[in-house]
Amino acid sequence: MQAVFKKEDITKALGVTLGVVEKKQTLPILANVLLEVNESSFHLTATDLESEVRTSGPLESVSSEGRTTTSAKKLNDLCRLIPDGSSIEIKLSGDKIQLKTPTGKYSLATLPSDDFPIFENQESGEQLNVNSKDLRKIFSTTSFAMGNQDWRHYLNGLYLELKDGFLTGVATDAHRLAINTFEVSSGSSFSGIVPRKSVNEMTKFLADADGEVSLLITDSSIELNTGNITFKSKLIDGNYPDFNQVIPSGDSFVLEVDVKELSESLSRVSVLSSDKYRGIRLNVSDGSLMVSANNPEEEAGEETLGVNYSGENIDIAFNVNYLQEILSHQEGNVCNIKFFGSDKSCLMLPPNADFPKYVVMPLLI
């Protein structure tokens, strides 16, 4: 294997793989990237056994085809530090690859490409073509509510459901719930739980995608194709809880509040909240919202905001981090908060819209 790469082409491709490369190195080869050279292009593949990403790029010239694996981090660090616009010759020589630039020579160890684990191609499954911006919005507006190393493994991911012509994303850590959905042109149906790490990688790839992307989903895996990037991931094995049962219903009182004003008030008052519980109290009455907090050191803070509200007085407490994360994902300037009582979960959503919707459980403080 011998070929000449443009620095920008190989560093861009390596950047795609770094998030997937296994950092704990349970197997040495998982720290490597598979480099394949053919007639006019190169391909890079990385895996952590749970997910796999494959991308490609053009070559300046090819002397001989071939494939090998080498450290993704070292190859990336080296290529990234080579001057912009440089050509890099990479040649496989024995159990090393030799990198050559106009001013330097470098040698990196390799491992046999035959030992590199590759995901099997999916022969069947539901394929769905969707707008990349819509899919990214599903992920970005819900994924922050996923569980993180929860013992209930099915919460450590994002639930995707295609049903009745709508693609819906749901995430929860049992303290808050996030749901968003959009209409798609499909009569098919499927559901599955995408692992946390895979959701984060897919969100990153979708940020650089334009136009339509394709999803291929089977009972045990999901595949995202954005053009020159193909990402595959196993799904979490388990049954996702019935999230519709968590969404509060019945009579409610609606608080209409300025997103920026409430967020800034929460930031100031929460400085004096308990470090352990991060509790903040909301006292809502006609036209008024009082935000207050205190801590074990007997420090306290409160602010009063003018709001649009008419209904019964509500005295309720929440983890301020949960409220702030939801407010940061509001696209408009105004957010509606529906209260169903001082001891029940609240529902947060944009005015005159049903999605994205967020459920937050109250704190008992």
Steps between C-alpha positions, in 0.01 A plus 500: 500500500638837397312824432521877532239680710421869533532599866154654515331190353647248742465719811132563418439126465692418817295759689187305412637178651642629829171505690443131430853371562507303826684702764508234772679263260351173618657363181811677363364501144195702609732798550590470131334621185471278193659676201415370154638635172353423158535643150401859571384532861561392857263368765530524880305277740487515880308288749449441872308174435171674585517750213695553179568797275634494146601800290702570190701763316692562177867423436755708311664188357516123554805280448349182645176399672474335841370518854635511856414629847690754709443719806220745422618752759866499397420517129256785560736695727784463253301593189332792678836655594642477149483842323177579316495422130768231533497173314555191717629175354395193696666168424455162665838340561499175696323557830540879485352780296739767384378859474700737286457876460720759326683558831470180703467121530296314760443135582190355673432145616215302344282202585368254237191623318353149502465527880292819477135431596250612235122523539303269273304669222129514572309313233155603617335764710286809474665776298385853558611813314470811716614860500827528690393816684177338622685194629766710667232707670342181638835402651610842624169588668465171687836328552604713800230321703651152444618302799873483566632166629161424650456145631187490284703460183206577271499861629860556382387576148244669279181320400417537130155406377356513149123474514207634297726715281683668788856450628516561874799529733464450876757527779465476875712443810188441716517860631411679176366399161562654157295426186516638148351377175467586132305369204669268249397338174481140612233247571744275685543461872792419730637583842832464677729651765813665362793504751611831648842506333348419161243778534778751571700383198198506269414853615852608413489344153157651429631848578723477193240329279278680252176387341373146540668222697397138529426288805502121484357337809477132590399326821853531637678785318471842340697639206529867404630597157576868440684465169866435564440391861337171596437449870372173646400424856352216697175578679449460873324177578200569719148639515463876528248614763160628384586869490140605430408400854747756634355796310266685737144564386182652632427852619804726500601863549731652244791726587632700204851623567786668315770234447800730538359681804420177685833337410701798625297514820554127562873544445526774761278349769638146461842623614355470849331162452618177658801354317361151547140541382522820292144573609319816394148597612241660274208680658244592235203730548297730275746696283798415723774237528730495802822301457675409825773275638686433824773270623619328822721804578175697546573715196205591280399691192176591328378695198154590374415506130195640324334218302181416320313270737153467643408198705541345841812578699778246437789439737736244344872417492723361223861415432621822340728316256201322346314826445806675357573224250143510373500879475826488302326286236207737449507651152263786577512780756203369697442166676176364642514308828187301583442429869270219612547560873775576749594135539477386136734509202484805277490511120721747308444572132498784245188717477246381241694177437497145633872425443763489621346423837675449830381347826681586823438329833487726807744489790384449857688770691 
